[in-house]
PDB file of C-alpha atoms in Angstrom:
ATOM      1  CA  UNK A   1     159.346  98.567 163.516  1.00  0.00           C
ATOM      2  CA  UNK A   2     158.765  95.251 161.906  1.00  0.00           C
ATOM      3  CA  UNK A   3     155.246  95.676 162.775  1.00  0.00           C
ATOM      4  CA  UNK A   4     154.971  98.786 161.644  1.00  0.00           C
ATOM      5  CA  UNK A   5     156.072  97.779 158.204  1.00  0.00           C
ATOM      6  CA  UNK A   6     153.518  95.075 158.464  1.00  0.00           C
ATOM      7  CA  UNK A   7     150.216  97.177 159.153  1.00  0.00           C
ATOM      8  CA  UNK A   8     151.863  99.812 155.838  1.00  0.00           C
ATOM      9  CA  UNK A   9     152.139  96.731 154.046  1.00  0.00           C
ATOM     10  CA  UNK A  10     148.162  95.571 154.840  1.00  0.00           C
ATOM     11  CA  UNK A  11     147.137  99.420 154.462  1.00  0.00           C
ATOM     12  CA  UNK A  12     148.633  99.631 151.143  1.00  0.00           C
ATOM     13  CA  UNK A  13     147.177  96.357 150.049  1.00  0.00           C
ATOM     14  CA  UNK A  14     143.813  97.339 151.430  1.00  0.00           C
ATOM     15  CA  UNK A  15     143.936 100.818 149.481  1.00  0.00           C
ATOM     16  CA  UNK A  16     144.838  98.736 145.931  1.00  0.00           C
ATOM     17  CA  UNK A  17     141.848  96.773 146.430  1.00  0.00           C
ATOM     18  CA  UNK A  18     139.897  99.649 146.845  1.00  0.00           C
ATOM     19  CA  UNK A  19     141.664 101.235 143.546  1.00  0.00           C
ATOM     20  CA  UNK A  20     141.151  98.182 141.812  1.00  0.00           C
ATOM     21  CA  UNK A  21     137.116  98.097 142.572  1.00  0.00           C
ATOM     22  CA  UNK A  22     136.706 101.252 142.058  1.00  0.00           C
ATOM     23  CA  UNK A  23     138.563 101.066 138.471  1.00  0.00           C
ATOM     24  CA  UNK A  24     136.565  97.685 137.674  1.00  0.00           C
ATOM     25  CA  UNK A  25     133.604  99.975 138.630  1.00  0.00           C
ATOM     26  CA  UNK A  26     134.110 102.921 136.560  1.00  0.00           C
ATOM     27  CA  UNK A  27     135.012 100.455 133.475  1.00  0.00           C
ATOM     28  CA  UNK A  28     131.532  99.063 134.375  1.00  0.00           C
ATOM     29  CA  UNK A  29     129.853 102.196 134.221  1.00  0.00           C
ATOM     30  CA  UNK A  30     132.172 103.212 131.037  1.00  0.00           C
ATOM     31  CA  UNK A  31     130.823  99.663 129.263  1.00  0.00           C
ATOM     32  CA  UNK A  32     127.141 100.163 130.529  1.00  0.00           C
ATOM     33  CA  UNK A  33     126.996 104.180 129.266  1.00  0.00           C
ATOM     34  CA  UNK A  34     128.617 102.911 126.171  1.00  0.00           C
ATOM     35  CA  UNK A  35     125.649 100.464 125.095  1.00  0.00           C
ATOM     36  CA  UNK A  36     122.916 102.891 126.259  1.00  0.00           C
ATOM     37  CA  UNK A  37     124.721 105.554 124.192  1.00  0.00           C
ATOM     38  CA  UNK A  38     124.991 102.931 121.146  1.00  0.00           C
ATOM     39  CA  UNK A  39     121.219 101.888 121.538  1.00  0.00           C
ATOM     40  CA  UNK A  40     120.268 105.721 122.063  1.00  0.00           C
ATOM     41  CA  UNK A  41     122.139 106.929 118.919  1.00  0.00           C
ATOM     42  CA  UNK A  42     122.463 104.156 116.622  1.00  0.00           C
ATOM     43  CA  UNK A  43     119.394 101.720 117.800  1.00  0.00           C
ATOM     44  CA  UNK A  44     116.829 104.120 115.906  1.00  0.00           C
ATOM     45  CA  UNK A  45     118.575 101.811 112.415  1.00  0.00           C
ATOM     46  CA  UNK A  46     116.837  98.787 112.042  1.00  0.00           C
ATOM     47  CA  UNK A  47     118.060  95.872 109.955  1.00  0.00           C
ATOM     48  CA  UNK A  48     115.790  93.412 108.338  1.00  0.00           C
ATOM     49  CA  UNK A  49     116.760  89.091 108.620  1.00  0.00           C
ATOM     50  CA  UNK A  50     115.258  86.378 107.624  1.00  0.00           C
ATOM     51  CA  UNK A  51     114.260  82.676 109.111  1.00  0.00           C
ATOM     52  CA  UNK A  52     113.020  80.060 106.852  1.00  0.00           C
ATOM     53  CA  UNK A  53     111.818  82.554 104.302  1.00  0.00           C
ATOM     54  CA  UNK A  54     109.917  85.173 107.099  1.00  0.00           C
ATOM     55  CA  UNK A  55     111.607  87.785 107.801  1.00  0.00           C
ATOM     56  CA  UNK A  56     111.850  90.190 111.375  1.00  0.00           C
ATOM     57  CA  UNK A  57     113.509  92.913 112.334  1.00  0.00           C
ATOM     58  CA  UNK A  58     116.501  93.570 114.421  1.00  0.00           C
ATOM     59  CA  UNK A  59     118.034  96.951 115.643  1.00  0.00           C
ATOM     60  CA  UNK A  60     122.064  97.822 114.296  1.00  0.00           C
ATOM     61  CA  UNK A  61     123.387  96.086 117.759  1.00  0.00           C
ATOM     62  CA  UNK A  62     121.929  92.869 117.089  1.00  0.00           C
ATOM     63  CA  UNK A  63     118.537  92.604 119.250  1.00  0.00           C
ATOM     64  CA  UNK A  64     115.533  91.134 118.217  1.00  0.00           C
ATOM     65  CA  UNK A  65     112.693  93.295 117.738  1.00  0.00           C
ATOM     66  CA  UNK A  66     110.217  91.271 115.673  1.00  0.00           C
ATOM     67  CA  UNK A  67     110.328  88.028 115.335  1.00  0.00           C
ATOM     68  CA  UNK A  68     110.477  86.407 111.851  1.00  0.00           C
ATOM     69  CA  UNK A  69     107.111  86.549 110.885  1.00  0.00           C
ATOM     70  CA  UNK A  70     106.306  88.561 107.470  1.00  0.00           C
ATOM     71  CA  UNK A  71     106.508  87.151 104.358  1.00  0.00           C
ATOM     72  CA  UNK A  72     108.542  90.756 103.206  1.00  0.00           C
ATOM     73  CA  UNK A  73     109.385  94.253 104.621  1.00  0.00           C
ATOM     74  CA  UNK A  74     110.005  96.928 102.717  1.00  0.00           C
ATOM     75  CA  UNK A  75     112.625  99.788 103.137  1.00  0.00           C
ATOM     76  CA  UNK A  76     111.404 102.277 105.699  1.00  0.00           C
ATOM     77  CA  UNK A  77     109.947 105.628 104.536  1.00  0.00           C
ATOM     78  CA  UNK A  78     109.469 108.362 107.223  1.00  0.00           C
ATOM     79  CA  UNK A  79     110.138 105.742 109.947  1.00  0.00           C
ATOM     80  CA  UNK A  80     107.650 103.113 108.768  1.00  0.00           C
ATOM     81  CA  UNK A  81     107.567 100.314 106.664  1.00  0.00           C
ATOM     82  CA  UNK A  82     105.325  98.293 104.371  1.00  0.00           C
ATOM     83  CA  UNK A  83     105.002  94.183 106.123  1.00  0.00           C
ATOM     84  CA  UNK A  84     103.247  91.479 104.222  1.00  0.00           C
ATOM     85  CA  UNK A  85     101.605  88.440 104.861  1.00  0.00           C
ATOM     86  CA  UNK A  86      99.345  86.216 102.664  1.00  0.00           C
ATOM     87  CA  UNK A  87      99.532  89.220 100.526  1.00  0.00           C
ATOM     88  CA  UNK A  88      97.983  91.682 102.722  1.00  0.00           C
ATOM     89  CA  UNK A  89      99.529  94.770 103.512  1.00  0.00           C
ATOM     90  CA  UNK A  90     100.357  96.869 106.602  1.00  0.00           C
ATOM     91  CA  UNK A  91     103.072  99.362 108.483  1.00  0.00           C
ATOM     92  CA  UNK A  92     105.721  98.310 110.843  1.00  0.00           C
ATOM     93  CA  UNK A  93     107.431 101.289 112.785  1.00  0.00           C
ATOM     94  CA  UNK A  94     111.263 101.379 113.586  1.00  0.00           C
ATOM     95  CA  UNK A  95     110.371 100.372 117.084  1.00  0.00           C
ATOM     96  CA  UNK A  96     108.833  97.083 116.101  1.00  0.00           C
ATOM     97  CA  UNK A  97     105.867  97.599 116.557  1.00  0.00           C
ATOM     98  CA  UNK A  98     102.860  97.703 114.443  1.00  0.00           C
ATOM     99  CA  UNK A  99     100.559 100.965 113.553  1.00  0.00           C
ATOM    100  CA  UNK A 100      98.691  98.690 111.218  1.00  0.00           C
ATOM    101  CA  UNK A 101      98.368  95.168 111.149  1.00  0.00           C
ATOM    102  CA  UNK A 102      98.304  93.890 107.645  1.00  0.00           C
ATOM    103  CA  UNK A 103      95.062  93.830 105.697  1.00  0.00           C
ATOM    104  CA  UNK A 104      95.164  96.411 102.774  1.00  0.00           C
ATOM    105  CA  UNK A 105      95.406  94.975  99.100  1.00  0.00           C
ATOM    106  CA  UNK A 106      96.910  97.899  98.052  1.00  0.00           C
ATOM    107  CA  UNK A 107      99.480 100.529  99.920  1.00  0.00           C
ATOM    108  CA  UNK A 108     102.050 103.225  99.001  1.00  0.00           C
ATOM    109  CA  UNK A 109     105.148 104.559 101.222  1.00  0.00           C
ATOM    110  CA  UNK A 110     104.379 107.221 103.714  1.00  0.00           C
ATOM    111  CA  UNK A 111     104.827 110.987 102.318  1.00  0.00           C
ATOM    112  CA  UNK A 112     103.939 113.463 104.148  1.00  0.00           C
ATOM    113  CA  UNK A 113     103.141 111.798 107.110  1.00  0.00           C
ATOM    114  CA  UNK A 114     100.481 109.700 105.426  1.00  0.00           C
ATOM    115  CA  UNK A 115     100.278 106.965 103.174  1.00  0.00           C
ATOM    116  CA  UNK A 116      97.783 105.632 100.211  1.00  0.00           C
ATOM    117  CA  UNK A 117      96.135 102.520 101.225  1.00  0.00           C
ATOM    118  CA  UNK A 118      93.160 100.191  99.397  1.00  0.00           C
ATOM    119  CA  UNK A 119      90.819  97.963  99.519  1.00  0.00           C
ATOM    120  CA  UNK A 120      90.032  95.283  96.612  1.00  0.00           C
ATOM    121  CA  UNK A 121      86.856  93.489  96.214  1.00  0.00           C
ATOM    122  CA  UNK A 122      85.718  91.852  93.023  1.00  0.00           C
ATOM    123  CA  UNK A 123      88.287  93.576  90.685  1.00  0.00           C
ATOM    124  CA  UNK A 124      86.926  96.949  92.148  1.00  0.00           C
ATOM    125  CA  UNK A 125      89.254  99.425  94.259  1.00  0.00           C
ATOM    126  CA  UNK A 126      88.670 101.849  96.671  1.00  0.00           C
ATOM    127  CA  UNK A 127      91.618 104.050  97.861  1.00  0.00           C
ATOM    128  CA  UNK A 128      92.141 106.631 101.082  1.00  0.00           C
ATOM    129  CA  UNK A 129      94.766 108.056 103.261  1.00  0.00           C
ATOM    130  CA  UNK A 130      96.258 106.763 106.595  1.00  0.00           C
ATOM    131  CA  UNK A 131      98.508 108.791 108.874  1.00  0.00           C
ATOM    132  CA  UNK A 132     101.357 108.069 110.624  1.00  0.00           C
ATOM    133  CA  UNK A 133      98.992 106.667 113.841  1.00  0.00           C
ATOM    134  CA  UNK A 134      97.546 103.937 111.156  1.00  0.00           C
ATOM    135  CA  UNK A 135      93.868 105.605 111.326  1.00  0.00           C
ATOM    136  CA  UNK A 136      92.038 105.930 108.362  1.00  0.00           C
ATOM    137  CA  UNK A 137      91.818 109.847 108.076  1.00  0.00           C
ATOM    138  CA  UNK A 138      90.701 110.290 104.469  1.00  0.00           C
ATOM    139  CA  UNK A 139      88.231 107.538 103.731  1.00  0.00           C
ATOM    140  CA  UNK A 140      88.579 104.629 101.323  1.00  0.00           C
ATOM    141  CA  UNK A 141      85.829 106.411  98.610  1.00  0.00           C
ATOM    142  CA  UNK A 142      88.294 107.260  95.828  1.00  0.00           C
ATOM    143  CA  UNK A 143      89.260 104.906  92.799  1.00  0.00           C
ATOM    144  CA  UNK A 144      92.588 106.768  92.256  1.00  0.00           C
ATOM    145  CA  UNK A 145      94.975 108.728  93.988  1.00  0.00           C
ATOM    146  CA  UNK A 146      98.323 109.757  94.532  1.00  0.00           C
ATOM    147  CA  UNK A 147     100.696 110.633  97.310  1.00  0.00           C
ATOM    148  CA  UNK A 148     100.548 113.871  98.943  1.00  0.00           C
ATOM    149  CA  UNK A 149     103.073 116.921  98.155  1.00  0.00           C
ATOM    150  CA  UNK A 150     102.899 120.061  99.126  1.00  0.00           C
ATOM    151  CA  UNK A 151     100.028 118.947 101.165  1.00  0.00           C
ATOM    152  CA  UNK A 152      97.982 118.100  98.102  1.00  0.00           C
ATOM    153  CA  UNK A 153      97.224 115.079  96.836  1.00  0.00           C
ATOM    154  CA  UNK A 154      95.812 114.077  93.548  1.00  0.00           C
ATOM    155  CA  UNK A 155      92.101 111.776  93.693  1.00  0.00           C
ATOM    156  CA  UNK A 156      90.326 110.669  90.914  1.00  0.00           C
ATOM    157  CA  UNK A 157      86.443 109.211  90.672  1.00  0.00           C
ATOM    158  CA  UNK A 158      85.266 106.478  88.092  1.00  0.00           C
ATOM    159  CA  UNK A 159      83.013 107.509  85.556  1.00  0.00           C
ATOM    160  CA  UNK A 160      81.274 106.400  82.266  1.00  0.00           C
ATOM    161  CA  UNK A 161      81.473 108.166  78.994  1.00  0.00           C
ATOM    162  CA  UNK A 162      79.666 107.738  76.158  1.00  0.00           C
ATOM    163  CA  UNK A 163      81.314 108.046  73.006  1.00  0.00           C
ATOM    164  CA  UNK A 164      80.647 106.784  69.170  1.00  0.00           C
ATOM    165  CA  UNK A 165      82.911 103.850  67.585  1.00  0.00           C
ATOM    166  CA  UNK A 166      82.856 104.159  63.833  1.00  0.00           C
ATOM    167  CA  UNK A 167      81.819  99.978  63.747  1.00  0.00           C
ATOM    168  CA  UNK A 168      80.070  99.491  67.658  1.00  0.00           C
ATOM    169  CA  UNK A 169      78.303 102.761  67.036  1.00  0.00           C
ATOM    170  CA  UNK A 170      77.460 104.374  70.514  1.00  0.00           C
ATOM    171  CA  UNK A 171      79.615 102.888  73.673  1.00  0.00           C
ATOM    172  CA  UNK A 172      80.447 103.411  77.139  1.00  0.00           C
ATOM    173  CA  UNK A 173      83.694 103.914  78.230  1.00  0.00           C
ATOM    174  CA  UNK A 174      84.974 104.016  81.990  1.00  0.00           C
ATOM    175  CA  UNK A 175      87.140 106.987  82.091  1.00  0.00           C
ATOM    176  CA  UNK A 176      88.272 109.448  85.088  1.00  0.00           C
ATOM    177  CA  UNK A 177      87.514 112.538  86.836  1.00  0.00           C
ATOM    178  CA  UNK A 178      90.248 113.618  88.634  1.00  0.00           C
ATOM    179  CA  UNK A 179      90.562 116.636  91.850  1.00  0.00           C
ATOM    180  CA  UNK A 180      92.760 118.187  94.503  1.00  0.00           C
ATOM    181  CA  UNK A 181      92.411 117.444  98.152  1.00  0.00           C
ATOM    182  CA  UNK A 182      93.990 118.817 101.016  1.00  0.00           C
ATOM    183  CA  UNK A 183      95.410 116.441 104.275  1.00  0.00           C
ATOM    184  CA  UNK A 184      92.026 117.296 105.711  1.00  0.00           C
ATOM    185  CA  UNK A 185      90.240 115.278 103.108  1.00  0.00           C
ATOM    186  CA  UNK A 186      88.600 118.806 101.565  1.00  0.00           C
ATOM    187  CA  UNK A 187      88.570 119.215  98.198  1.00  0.00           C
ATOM    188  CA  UNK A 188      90.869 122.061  96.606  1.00  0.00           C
ATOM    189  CA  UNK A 189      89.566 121.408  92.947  1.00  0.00           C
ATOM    190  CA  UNK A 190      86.071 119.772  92.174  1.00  0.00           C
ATOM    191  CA  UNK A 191      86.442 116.614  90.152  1.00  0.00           C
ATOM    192  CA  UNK A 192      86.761 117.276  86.629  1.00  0.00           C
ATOM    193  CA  UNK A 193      87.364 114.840  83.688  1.00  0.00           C
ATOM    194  CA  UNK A 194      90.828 114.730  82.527  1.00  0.00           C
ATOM    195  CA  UNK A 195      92.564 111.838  80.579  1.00  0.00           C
ATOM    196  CA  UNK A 196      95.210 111.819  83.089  1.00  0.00           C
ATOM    197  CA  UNK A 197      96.899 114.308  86.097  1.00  0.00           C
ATOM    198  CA  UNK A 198     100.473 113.930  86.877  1.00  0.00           C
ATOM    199  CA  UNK A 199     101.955 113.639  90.399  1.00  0.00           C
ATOM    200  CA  UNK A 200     102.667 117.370  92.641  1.00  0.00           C
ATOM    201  CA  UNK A 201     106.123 118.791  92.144  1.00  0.00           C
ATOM    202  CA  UNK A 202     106.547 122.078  93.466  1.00  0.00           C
ATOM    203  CA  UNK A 203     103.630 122.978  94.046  1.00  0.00           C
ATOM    204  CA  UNK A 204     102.538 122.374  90.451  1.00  0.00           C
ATOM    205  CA  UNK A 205     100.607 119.381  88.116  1.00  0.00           C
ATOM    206  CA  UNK A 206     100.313 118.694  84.512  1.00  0.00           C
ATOM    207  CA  UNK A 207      96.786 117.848  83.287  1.00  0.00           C
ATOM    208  CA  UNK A 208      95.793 116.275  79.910  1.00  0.00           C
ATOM    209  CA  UNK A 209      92.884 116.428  78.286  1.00  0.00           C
ATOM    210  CA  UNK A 210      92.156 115.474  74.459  1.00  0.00           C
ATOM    211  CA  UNK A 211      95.065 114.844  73.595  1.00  0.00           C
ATOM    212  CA  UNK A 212      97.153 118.238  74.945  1.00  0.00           C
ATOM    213  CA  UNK A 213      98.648 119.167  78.499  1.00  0.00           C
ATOM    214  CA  UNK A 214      98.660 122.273  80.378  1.00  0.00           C
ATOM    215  CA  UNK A 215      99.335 123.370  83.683  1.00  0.00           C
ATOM    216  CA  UNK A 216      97.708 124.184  87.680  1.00  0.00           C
ATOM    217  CA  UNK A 217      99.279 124.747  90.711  1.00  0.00           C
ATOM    218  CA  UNK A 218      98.521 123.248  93.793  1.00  0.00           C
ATOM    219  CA  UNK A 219      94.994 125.640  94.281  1.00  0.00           C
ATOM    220  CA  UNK A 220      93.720 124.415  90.832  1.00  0.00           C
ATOM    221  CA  UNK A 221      94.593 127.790  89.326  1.00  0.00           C
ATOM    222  CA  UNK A 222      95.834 127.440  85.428  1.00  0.00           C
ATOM    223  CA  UNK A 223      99.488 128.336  84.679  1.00  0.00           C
ATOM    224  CA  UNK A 224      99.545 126.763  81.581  1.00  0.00           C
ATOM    225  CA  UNK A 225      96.906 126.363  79.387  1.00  0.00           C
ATOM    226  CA  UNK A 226      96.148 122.975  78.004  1.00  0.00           C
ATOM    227  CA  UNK A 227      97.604 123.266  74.792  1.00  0.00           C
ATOM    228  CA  UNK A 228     100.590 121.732  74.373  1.00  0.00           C
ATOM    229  CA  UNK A 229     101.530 118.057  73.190  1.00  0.00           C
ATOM    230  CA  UNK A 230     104.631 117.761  76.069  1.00  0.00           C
ATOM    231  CA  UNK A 231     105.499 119.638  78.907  1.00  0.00           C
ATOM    232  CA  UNK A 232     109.101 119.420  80.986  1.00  0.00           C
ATOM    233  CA  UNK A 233     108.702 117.141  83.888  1.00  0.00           C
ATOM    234  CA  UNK A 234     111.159 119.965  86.149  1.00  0.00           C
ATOM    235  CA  UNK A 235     110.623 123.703  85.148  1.00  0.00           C
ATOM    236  CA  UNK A 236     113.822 125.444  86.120  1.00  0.00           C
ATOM    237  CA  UNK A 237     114.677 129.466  86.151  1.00  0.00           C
ATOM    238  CA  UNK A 238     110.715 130.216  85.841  1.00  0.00           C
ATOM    239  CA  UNK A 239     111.323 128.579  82.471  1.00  0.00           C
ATOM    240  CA  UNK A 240     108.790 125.469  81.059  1.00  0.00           C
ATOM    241  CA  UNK A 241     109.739 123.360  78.550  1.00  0.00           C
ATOM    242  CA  UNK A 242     106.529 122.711  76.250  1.00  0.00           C
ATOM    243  CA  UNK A 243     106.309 121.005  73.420  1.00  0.00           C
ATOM    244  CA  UNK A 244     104.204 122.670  70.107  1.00  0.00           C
ATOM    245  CA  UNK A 245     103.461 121.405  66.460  1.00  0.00           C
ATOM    246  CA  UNK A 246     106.650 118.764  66.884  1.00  0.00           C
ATOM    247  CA  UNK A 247     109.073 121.297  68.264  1.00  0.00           C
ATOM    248  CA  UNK A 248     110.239 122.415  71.804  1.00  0.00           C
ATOM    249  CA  UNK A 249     110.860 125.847  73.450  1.00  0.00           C
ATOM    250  CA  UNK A 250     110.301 127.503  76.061  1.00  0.00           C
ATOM    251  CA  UNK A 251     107.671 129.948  78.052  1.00  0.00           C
ATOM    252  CA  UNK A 252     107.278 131.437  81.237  1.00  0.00           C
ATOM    253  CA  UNK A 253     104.265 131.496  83.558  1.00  0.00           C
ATOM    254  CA  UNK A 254     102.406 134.243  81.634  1.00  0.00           C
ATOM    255  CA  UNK A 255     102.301 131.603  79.033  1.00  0.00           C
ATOM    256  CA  UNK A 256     104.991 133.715  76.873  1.00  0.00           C
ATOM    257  CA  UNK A 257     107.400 132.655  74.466  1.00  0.00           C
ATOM    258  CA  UNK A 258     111.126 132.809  76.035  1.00  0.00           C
ATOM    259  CA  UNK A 259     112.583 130.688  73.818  1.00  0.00           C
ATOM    260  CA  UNK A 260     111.056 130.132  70.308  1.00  0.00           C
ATOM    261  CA  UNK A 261     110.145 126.523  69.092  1.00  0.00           C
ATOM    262  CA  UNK A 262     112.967 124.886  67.411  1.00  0.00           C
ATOM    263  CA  UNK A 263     114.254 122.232  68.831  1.00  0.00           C
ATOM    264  CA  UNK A 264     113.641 118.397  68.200  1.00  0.00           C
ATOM    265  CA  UNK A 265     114.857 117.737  71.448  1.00  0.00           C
ATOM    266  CA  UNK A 266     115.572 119.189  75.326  1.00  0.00           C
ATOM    267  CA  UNK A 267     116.540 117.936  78.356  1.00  0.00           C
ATOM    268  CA  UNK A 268     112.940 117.591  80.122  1.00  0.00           C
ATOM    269  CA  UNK A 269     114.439 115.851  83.438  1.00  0.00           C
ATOM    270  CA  UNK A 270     117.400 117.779  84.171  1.00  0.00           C
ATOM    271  CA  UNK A 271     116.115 121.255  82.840  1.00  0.00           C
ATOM    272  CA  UNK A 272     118.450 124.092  83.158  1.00  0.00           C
ATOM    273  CA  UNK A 273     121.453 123.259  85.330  1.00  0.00           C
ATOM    274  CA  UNK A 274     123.831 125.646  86.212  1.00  0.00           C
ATOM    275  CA  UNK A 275     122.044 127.874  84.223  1.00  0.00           C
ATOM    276  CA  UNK A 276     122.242 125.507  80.939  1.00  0.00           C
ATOM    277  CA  UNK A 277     120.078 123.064  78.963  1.00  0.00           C
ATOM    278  CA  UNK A 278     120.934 120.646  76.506  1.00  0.00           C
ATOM    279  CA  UNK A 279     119.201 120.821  73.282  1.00  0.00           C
ATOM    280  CA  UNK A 280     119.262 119.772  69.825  1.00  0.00           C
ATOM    281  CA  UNK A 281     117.180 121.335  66.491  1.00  0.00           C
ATOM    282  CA  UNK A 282     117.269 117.901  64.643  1.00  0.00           C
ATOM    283  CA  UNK A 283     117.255 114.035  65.334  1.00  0.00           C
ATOM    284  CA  UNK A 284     120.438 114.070  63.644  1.00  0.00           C
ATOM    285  CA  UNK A 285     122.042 116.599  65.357  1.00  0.00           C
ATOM    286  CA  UNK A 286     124.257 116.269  68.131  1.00  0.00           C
ATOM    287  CA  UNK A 287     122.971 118.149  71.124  1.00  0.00           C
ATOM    288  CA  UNK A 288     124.794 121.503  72.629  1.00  0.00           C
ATOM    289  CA  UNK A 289     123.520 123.946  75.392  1.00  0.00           C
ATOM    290  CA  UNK A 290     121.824 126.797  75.678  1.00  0.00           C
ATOM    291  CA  UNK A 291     121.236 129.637  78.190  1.00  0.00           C
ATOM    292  CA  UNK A 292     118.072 131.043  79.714  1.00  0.00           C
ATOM    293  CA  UNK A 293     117.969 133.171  76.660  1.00  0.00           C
ATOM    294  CA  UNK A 294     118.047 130.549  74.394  1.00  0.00           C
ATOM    295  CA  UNK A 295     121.926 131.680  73.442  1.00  0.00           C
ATOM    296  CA  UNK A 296     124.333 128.418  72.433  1.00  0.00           C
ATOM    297  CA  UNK A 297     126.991 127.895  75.100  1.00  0.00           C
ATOM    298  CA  UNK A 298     130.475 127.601  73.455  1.00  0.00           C
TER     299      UNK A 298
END
């Protein structure tokens, strides 16, 4: 009997050894799903630090996936971001790795899926579109342009004017002609002169030319005319705020009057909220809001 007892004892020893590596084992397996879980879900956030003033990148778990080597990184935009050294400019994705090793003297944040680089030379720059691969899709011809919205993207061309200076006389001035391109590079608009064209928002851009603004959308069809000395930078309700002989209202797209002009001021970035505006008929006045019919809110 006594050795009987003695082979249950071994057995039973024997079987919490096997417990015990198989519990070590599955807390192994527990630890090791837990990190590739962590790296899968949370190792897409990277975290910039910095060594001697140059700076790297790391992913949220602590791993090293530059080393410190830029003189800056910028924020990320659409998974990239903007690395510098000996002020040259380039793109650095999440990963680490590099879609464009820097060498532009000019870049902007990705939009889009592509991004608004340049090149400088002698005071003189020329300006295209990368995408999100770091090849030059759009070339570097333009000496303006803007990010894309809406798949549009606003490109201007330098030009000379001549124009009459009551003391020089006759003079050239360098002024711009500015267009509408698609992401394919094709122009939507022919270049036109314009004093200035505002950035896409919905689909739309403000243009101004002698002075006055008007209106296109994204095709280069007129909404507006160019009349007007302000318009609202957000058009809410089908409603644009436009500024005429020193006073505000308000007109749809047909270019009719909604709400007549009378006020000295209106709330051009906010627009109508919750189906309100603030407004105000004099400088003096304190403002109050109105409704899409132009009828005070109590």
């Amino acid at each position: 009997m006594k050795s009987d007892g003695r082979v249950i004892s071994k057995l039973q020893a024997i079987q919490r050894t096997q417990l015990k590596r198989k519990t070590t084992m599955r807390l192994h397996f527990i630890i090791l799903f837990f990190i590739l879980f962590t790296k899968l879900s949370f190792g897409q956030d990277v975290i910039t630090y910095e060594v001697n003033g140059k700076y790297g990148l790391k992913d949220s778990i602590g791993d090293i996936l530059t080393p410190p080597m830029y003189d800056y990184i910028k924020y990320f935009s659409e998974g990239f971001a903007v690395i510098v050294i000996d002020y040259k400019y380039g793109y650095i994705a999440k990963n680490g790795k590099e879609i464009v090793h820097p060498k532009y003297d000019y870049v902007q944040d990705f939009q889009e899926g592509f991004a608004a680089v340049g090149i400088i030379r002698n005071n003189v720059g020329k300006y295209g579109f990368i995408d999100n691969t770091g090849n030059e899709v759009i070339p570097l011809k333009y000496d303006y342009v803007r990010s894309f919205w809406g798949n549009r993207a606003v490109v201007a061309r330098q030009i000379y004017r001549t124009t009459f200076d009551e003391h020089a006389g006759k003079i050239k001035i360098i002024d711009y002609e500015y267009g509408v391109i698609n992401s394919k590079g094709k122009k939507v608009t022919p270049l036109k002169y314009y004093e200035l064209v505002g950035p896409f928002f919905n689909g739309e851009t403000s243009v101004k030319k002698n002075g006055k603004w008007g209106l296109y959308d994204k095709n280069g069809k007129k909404i507006l005319p160019i009349m007007y000395e302000a318009i609202s930078t957000f058009p809410s309700k089908g409603l644009y705020g436009v500024k005429l002989n020193e006073k505000w209202g308000f007109v749809n797209a047909k270019n009719q009057v909604i709400i007549p002009f009378q006020f000295f001021y209106i709330d051009t970035e906010g627009g109508f909220n919750d189906g309100k505006i603030n407004v105000s008929r004099h400088e003096w006045e304190k403002g109050y809001y109105i409704d899409e019919n132009g009828k005070k809110i109590p």
